[in-house]
PDB file of C-alpha atoms and ligand atoms in Angstrom:
ATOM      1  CA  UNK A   1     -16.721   6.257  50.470  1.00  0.00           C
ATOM      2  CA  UNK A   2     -14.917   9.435  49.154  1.00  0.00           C
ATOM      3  CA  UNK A   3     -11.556   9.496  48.476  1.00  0.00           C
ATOM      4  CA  UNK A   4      -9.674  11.989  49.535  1.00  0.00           C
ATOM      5  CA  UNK A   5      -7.716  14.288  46.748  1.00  0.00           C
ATOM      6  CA  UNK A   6      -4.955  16.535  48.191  1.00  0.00           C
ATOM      7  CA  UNK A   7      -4.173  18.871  44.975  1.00  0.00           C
ATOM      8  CA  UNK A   8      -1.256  21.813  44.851  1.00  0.00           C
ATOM      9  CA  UNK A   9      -2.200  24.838  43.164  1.00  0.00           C
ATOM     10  CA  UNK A  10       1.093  25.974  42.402  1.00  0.00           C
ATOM     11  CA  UNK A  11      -0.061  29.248  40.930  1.00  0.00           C
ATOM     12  CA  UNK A  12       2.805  31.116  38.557  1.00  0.00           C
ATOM     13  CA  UNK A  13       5.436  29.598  40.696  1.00  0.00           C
ATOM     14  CA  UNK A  14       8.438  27.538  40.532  1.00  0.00           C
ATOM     15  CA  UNK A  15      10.692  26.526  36.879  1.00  0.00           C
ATOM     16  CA  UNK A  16      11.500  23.644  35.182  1.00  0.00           C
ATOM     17  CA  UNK A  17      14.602  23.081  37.792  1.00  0.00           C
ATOM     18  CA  UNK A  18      12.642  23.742  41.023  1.00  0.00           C
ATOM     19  CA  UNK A  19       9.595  21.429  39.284  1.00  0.00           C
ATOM     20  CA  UNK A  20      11.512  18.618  38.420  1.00  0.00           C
ATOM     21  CA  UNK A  21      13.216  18.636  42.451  1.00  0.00           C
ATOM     22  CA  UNK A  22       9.485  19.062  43.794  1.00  0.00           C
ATOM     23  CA  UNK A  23       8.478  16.339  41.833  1.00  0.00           C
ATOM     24  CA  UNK A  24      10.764  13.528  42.264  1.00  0.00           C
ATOM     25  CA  UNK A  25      10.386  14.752  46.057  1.00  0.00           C
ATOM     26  CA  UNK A  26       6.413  14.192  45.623  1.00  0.00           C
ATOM     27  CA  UNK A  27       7.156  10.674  43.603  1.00  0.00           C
ATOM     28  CA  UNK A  28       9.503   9.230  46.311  1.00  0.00           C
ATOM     29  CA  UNK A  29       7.025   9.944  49.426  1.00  0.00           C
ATOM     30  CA  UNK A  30       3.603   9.147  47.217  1.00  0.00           C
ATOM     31  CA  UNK A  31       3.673   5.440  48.600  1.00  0.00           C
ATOM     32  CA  UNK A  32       3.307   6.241  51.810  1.00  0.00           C
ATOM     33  CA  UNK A  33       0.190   8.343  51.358  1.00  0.00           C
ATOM     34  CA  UNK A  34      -1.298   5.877  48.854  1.00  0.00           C
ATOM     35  CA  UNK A  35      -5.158   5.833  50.665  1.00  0.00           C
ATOM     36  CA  UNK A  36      -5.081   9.802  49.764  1.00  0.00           C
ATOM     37  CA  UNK A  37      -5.254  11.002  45.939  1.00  0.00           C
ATOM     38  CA  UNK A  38      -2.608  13.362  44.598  1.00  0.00           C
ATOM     39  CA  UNK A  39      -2.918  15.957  41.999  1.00  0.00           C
ATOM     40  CA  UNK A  40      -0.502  18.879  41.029  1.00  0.00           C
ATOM     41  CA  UNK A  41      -1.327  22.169  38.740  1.00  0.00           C
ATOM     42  CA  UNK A  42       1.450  23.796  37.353  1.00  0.00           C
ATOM     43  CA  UNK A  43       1.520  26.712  35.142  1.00  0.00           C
ATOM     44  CA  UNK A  44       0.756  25.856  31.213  1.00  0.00           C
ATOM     45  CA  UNK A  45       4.226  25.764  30.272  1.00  0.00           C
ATOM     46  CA  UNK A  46       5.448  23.237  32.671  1.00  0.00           C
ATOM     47  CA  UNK A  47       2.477  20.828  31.873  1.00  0.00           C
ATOM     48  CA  UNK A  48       4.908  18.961  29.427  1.00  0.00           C
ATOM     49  CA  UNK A  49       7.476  18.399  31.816  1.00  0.00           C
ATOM     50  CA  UNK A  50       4.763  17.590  34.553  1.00  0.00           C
ATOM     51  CA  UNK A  51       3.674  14.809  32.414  1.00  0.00           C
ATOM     52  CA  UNK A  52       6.924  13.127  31.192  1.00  0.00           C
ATOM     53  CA  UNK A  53       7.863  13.114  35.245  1.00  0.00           C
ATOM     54  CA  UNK A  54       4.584  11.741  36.456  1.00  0.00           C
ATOM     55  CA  UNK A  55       3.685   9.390  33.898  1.00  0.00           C
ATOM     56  CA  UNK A  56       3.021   5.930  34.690  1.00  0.00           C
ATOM     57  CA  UNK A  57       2.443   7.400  38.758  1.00  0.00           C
ATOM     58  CA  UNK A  58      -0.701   7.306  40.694  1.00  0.00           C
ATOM     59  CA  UNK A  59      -0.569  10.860  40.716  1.00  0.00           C
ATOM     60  CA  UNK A  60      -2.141  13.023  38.591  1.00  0.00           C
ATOM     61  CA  UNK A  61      -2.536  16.624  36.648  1.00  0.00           C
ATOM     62  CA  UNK A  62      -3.999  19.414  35.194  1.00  0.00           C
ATOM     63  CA  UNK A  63      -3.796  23.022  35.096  1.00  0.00           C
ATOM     64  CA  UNK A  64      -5.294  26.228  36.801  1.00  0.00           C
ATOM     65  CA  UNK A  65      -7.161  27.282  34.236  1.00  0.00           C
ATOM     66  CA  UNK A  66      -8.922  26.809  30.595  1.00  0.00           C
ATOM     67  CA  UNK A  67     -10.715  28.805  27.428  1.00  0.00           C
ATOM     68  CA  UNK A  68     -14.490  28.156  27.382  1.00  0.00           C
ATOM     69  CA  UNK A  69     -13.548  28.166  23.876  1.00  0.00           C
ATOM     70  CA  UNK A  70     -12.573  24.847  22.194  1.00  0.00           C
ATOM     71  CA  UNK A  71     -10.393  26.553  19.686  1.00  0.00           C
ATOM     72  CA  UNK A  72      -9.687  29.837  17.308  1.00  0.00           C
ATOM     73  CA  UNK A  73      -8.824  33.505  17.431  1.00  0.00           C
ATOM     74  CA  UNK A  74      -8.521  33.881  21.559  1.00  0.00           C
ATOM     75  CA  UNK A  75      -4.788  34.836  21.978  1.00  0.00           C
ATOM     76  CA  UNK A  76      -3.074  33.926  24.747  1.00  0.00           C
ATOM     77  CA  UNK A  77      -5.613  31.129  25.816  1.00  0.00           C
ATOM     78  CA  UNK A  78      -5.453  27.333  26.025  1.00  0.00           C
ATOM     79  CA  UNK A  79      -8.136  25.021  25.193  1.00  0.00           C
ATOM     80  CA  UNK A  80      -9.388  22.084  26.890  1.00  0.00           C
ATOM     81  CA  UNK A  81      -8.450  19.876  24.112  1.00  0.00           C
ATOM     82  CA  UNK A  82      -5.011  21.218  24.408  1.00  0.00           C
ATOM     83  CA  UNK A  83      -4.917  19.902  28.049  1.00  0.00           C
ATOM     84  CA  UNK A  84      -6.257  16.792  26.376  1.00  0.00           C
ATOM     85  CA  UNK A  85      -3.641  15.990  24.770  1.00  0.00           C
ATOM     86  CA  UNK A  86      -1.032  16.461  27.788  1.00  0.00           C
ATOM     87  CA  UNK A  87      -3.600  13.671  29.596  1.00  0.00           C
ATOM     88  CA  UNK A  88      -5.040  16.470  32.188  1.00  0.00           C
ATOM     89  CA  UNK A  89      -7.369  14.774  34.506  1.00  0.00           C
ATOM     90  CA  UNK A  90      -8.550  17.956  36.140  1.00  0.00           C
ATOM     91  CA  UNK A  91      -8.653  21.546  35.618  1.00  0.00           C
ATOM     92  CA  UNK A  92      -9.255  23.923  38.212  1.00  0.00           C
ATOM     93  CA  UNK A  93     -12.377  26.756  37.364  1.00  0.00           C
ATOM     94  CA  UNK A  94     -13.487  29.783  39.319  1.00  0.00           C
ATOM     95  CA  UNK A  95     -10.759  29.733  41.440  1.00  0.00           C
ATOM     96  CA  UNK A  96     -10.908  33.651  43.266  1.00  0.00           C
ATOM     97  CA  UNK A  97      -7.846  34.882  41.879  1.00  0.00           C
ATOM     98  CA  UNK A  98      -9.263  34.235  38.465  1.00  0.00           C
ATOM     99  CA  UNK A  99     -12.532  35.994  39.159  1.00  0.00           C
ATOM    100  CA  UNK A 100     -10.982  39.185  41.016  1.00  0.00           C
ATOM    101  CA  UNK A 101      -8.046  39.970  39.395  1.00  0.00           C
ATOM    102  CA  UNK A 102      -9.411  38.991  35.748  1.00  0.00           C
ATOM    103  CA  UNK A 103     -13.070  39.390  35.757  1.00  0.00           C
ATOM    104  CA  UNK A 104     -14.340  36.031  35.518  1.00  0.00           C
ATOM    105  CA  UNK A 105     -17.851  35.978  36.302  1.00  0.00           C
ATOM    106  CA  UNK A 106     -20.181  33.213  37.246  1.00  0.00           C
ATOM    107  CA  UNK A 107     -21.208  32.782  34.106  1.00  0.00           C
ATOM    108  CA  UNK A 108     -17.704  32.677  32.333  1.00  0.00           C
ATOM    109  CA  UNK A 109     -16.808  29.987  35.205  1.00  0.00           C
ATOM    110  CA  UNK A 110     -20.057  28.046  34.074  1.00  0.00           C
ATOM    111  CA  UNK A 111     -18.824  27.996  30.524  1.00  0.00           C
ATOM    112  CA  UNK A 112     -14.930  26.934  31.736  1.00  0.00           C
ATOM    113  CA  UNK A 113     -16.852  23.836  33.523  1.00  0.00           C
ATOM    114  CA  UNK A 114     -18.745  22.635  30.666  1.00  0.00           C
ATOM    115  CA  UNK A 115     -15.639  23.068  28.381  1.00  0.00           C
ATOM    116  CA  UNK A 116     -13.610  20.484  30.368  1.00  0.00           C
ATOM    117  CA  UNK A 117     -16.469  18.429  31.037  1.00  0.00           C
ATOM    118  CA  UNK A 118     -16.863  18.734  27.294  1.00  0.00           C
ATOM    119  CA  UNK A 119     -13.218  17.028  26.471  1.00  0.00           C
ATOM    120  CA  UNK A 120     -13.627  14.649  29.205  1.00  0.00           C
ATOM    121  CA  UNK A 121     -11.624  15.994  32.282  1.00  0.00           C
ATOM    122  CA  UNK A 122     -13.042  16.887  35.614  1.00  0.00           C
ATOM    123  CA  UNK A 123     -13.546  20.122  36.724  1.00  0.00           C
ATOM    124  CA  UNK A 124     -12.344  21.593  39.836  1.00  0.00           C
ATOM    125  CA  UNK A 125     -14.959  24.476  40.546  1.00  0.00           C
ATOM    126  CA  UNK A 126     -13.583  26.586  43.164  1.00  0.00           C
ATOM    127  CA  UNK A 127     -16.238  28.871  45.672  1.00  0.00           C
ATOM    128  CA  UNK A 128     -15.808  31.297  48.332  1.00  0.00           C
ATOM    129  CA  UNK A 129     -16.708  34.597  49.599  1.00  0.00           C
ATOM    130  CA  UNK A 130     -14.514  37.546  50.811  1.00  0.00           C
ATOM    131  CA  UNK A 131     -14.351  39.159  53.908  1.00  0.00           C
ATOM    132  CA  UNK A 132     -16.408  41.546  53.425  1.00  0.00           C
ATOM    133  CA  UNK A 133     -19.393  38.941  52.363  1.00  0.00           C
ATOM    134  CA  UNK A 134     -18.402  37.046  55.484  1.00  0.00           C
ATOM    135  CA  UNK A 135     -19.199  40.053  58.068  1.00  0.00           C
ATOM    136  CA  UNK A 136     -21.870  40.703  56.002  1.00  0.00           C
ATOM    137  CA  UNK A 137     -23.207  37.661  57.140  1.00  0.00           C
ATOM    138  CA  UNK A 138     -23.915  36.547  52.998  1.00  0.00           C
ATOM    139  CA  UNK A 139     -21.546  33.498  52.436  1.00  0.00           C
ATOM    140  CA  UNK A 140     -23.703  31.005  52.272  1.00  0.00           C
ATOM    141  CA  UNK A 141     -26.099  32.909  49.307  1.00  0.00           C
ATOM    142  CA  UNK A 142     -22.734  33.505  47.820  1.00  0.00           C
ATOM    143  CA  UNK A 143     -21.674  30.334  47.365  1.00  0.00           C
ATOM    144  CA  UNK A 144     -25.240  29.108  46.570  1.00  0.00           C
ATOM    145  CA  UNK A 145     -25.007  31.872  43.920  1.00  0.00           C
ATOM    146  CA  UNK A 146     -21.633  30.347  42.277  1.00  0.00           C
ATOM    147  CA  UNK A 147     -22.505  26.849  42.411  1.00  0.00           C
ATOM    148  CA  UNK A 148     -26.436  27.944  40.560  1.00  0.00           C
ATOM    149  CA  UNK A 149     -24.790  29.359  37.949  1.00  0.00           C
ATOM    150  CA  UNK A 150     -23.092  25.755  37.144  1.00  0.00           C
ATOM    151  CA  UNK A 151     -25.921  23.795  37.848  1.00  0.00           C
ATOM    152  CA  UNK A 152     -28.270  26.345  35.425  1.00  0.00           C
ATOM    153  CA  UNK A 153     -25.802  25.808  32.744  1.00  0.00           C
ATOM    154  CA  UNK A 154     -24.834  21.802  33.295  1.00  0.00           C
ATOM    155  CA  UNK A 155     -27.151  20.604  36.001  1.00  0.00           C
ATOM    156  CA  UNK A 156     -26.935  18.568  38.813  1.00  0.00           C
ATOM    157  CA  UNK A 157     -25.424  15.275  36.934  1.00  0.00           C
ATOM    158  CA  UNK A 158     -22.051  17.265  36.130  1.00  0.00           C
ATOM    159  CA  UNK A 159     -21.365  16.693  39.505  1.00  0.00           C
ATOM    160  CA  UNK A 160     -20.642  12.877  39.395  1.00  0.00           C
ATOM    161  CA  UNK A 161     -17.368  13.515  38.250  1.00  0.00           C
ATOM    162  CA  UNK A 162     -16.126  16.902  39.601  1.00  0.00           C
ATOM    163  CA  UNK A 163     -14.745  18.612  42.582  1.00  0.00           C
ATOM    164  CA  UNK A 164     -15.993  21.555  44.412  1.00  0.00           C
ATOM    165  CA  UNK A 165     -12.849  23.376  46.501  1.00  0.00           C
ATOM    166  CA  UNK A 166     -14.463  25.825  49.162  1.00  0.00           C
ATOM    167  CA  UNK A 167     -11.973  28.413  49.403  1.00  0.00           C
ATOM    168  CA  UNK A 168     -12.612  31.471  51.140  1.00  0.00           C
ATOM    169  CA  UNK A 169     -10.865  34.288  50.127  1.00  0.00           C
ATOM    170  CA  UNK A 170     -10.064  35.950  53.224  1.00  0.00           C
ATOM    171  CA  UNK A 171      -8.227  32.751  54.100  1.00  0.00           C
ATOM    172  CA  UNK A 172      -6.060  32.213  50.761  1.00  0.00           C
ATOM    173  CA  UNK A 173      -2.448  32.881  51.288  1.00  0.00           C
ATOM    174  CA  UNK A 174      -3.127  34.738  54.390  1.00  0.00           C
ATOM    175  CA  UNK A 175      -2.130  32.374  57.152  1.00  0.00           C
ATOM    176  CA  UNK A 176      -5.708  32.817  58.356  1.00  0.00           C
ATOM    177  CA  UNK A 177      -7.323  29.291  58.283  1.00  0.00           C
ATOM    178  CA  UNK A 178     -11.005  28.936  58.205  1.00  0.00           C
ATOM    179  CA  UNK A 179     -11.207  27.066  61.711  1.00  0.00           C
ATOM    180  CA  UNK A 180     -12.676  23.582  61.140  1.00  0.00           C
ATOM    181  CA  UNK A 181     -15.966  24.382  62.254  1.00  0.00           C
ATOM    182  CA  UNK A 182     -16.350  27.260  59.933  1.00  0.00           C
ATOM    183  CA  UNK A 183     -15.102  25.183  57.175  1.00  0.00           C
ATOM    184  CA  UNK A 184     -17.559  22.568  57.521  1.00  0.00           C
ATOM    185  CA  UNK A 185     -20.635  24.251  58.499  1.00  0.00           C
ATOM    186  CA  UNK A 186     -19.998  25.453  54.293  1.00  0.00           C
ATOM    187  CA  UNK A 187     -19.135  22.315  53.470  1.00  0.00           C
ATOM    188  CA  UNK A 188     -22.260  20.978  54.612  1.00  0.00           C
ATOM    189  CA  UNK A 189     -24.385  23.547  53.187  1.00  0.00           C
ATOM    190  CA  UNK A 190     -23.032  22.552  49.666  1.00  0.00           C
ATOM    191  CA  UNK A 191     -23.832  19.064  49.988  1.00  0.00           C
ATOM    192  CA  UNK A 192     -26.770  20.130  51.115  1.00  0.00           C
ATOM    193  CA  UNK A 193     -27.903  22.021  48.214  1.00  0.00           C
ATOM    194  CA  UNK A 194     -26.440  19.292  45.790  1.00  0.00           C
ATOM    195  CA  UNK A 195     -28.554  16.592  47.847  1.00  0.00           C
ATOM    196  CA  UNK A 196     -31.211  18.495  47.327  1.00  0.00           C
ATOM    197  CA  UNK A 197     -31.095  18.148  43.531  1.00  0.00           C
ATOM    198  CA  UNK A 198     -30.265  14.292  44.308  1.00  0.00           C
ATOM    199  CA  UNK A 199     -29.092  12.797  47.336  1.00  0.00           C
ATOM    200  CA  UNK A 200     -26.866  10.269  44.756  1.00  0.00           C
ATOM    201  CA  UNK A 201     -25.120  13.021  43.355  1.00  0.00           C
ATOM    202  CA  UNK A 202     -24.235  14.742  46.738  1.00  0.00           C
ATOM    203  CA  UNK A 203     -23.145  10.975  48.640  1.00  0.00           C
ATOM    204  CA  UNK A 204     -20.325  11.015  45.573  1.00  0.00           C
ATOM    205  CA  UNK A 205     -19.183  14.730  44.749  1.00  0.00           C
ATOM    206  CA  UNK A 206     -15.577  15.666  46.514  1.00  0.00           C
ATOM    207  CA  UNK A 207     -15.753  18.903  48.337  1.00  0.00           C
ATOM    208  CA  UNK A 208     -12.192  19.854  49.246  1.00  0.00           C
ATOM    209  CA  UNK A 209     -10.918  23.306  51.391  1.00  0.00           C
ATOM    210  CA  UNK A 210      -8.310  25.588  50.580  1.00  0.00           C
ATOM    211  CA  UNK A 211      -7.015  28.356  52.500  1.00  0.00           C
ATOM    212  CA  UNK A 212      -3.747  28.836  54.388  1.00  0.00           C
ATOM    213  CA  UNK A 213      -4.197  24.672  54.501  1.00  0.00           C
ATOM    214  CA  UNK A 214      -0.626  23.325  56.031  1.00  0.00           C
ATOM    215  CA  UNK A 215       0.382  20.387  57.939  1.00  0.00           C
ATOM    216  CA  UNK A 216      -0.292  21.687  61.268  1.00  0.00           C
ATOM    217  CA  UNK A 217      -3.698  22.436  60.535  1.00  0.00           C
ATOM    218  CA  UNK A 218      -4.409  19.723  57.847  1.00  0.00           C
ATOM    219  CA  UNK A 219      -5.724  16.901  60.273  1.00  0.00           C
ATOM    220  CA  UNK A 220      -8.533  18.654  62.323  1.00  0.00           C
ATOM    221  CA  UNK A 221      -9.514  20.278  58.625  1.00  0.00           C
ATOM    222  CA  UNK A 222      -9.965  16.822  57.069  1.00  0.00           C
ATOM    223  CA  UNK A 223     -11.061  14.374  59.927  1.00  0.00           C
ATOM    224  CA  UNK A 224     -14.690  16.770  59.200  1.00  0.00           C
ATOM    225  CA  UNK A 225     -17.213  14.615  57.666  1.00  0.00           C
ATOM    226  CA  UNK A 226     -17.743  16.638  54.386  1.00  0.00           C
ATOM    227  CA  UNK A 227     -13.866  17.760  54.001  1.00  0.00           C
ATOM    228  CA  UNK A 228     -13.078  15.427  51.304  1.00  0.00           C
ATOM    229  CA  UNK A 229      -9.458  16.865  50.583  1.00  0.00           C
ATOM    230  CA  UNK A 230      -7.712  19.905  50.103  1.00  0.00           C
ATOM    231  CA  UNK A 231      -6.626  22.558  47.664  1.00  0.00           C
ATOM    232  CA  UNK A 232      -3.232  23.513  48.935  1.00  0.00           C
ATOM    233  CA  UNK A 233      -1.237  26.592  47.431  1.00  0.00           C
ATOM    234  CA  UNK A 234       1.866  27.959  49.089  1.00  0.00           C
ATOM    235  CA  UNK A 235       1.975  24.717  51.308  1.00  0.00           C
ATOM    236  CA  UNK A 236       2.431  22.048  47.926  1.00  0.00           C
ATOM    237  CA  UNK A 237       5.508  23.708  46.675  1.00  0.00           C
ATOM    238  CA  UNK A 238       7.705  21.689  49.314  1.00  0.00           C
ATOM    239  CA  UNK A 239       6.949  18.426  48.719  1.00  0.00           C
ATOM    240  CA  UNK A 240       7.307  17.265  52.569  1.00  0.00           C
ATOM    241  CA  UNK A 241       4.848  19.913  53.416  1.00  0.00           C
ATOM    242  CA  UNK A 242       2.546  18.591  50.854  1.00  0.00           C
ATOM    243  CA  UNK A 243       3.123  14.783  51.946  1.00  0.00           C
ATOM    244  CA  UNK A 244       2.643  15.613  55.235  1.00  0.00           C
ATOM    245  CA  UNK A 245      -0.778  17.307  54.123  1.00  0.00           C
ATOM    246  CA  UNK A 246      -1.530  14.255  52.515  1.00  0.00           C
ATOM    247  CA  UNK A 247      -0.637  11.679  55.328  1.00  0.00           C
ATOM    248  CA  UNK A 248      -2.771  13.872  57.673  1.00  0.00           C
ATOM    249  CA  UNK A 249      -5.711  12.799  55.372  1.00  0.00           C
ATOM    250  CA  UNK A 250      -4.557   8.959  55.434  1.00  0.00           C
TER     251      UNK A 250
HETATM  252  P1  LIG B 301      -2.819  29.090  50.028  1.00  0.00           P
HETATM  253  O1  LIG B 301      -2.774  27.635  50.452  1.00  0.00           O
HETATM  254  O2  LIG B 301      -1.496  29.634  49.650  1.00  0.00           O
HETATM  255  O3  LIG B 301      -3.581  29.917  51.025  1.00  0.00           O
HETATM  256  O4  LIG B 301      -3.697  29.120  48.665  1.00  0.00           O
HETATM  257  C1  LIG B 301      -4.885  28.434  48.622  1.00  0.00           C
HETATM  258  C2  LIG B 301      -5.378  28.429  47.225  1.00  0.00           C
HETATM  259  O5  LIG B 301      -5.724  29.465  46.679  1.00  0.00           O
HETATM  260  C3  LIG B 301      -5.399  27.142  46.509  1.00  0.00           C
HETATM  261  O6  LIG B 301      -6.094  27.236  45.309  1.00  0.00           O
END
């Protein structure tokens, strides 16, 4: 059986005041979701603070992004083995925001995988297609397209360990949910493809959803049978809201 991970993206949001009340809100309500993983990604700064406050929890960290490089003359990056050492036990790649609005392409998010992968933390590899791709009637060769370039670079075993998050981008911080339906008919085609490669592989890998994923909507979205969790943004930085994600999931 998969367990289910329900992990807040907290993209450049919140400070070390607002972290430290979301956090000991997340702490005191983590018991009663205990059948459900938790995972929070703050911004790099904050993954200090996010560690001294969740150590020696069942909850765990990492951050939204990573260099493909392990070290050297990249300014302004961090390295996996940077996140390392702050005890990161995932890293989010791919996700949309990185590829629009800074160019990543498939390739670069192939390289981000194998870096954390490299250093020993799991990789959160995050696929989706726009609107646009969706009327076009081309999501599923898009996301076939995302998840090849990964599998070309690391193949099919790199999967044991990491997460996929199907996001797609028309439904990211839009309010506009994919409906369940729609969510898993994509969810299923990735398993599909990964079962393909071997059926081992695919029974194990975590395929979570994000998009406009709340409370309200949280339950249908994870009673489907590929929906193995979610990738919440807006909706983890209240900790009830995010509890309540997580207790739909129990
Ligand atoms: P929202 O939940 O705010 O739509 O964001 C989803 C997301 O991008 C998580 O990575």
């Amino acid at each position: 059986m998969r367990r289910k991970l329900v992990a807040g993206n907290w993209k450049m949001n919140g400070s070390a005041d607002s972290i430290r009340g979301l956090l000991q809100g997340i702490r005191e309500g983590a018991a009663d979701v205990a059948a459900v993983e938790l995972a929070v990604f703050p911004p790099f700064v904050y993954l200090g603070l996010v560690e001294q406050q969740l150590s020696g929890t069942a909850i765990g960290w990492g951050t939204q992004n990573l260099s493909e490089h392990a070290s050297g003359a990249y300014t302004g990056e961090v390295a996996g083995p940077m996140l390392q050492d702050f005890r990161c036990k995932y890293v989010i790649v791919g996700h949309s925001e990185r590829r629009t609005l800074y160019g990543e392409s498939d390739q670069i998010v192939a390289r981000k995988f194998a870096a954390a992968r490299k250093v020993g933390i799991d990789p959160i590899l995050c696929v989706g297609e726009t609107l646009e791709e969706r009327e076009q009637g081309v999501t599923e060769a898009v996301v076939e397209r995302q998840l090849k370039a990964v599998l070309d670079l690391e193949g099919i075993g790199a999967f044991v360990d990491a997460v996929i998050a199907y996001e797609p981008v028309w439904a990211i911080g839009t309010g506009r949910t994919a409906t369940s339906v729609q969510a898993q008919e994509v969810h299923a085609f990735i398993r599909a493809k990964l079962a393909a490669l071997d059926p081992a592989v695919a029974g194990k890998t975590r395929i979570l959803y994000g998009g406009s994923m709340k409370a309200a909507n949280a339950g249908e979205l994870l009673a489907q049978p590929d929906i193995d969790g979610g990738l919440i943004g807006g909706a983890s930085l209240e900790a009830k809201e995010f509890l309540a994600i997580a207790k739909a999931g129990c």
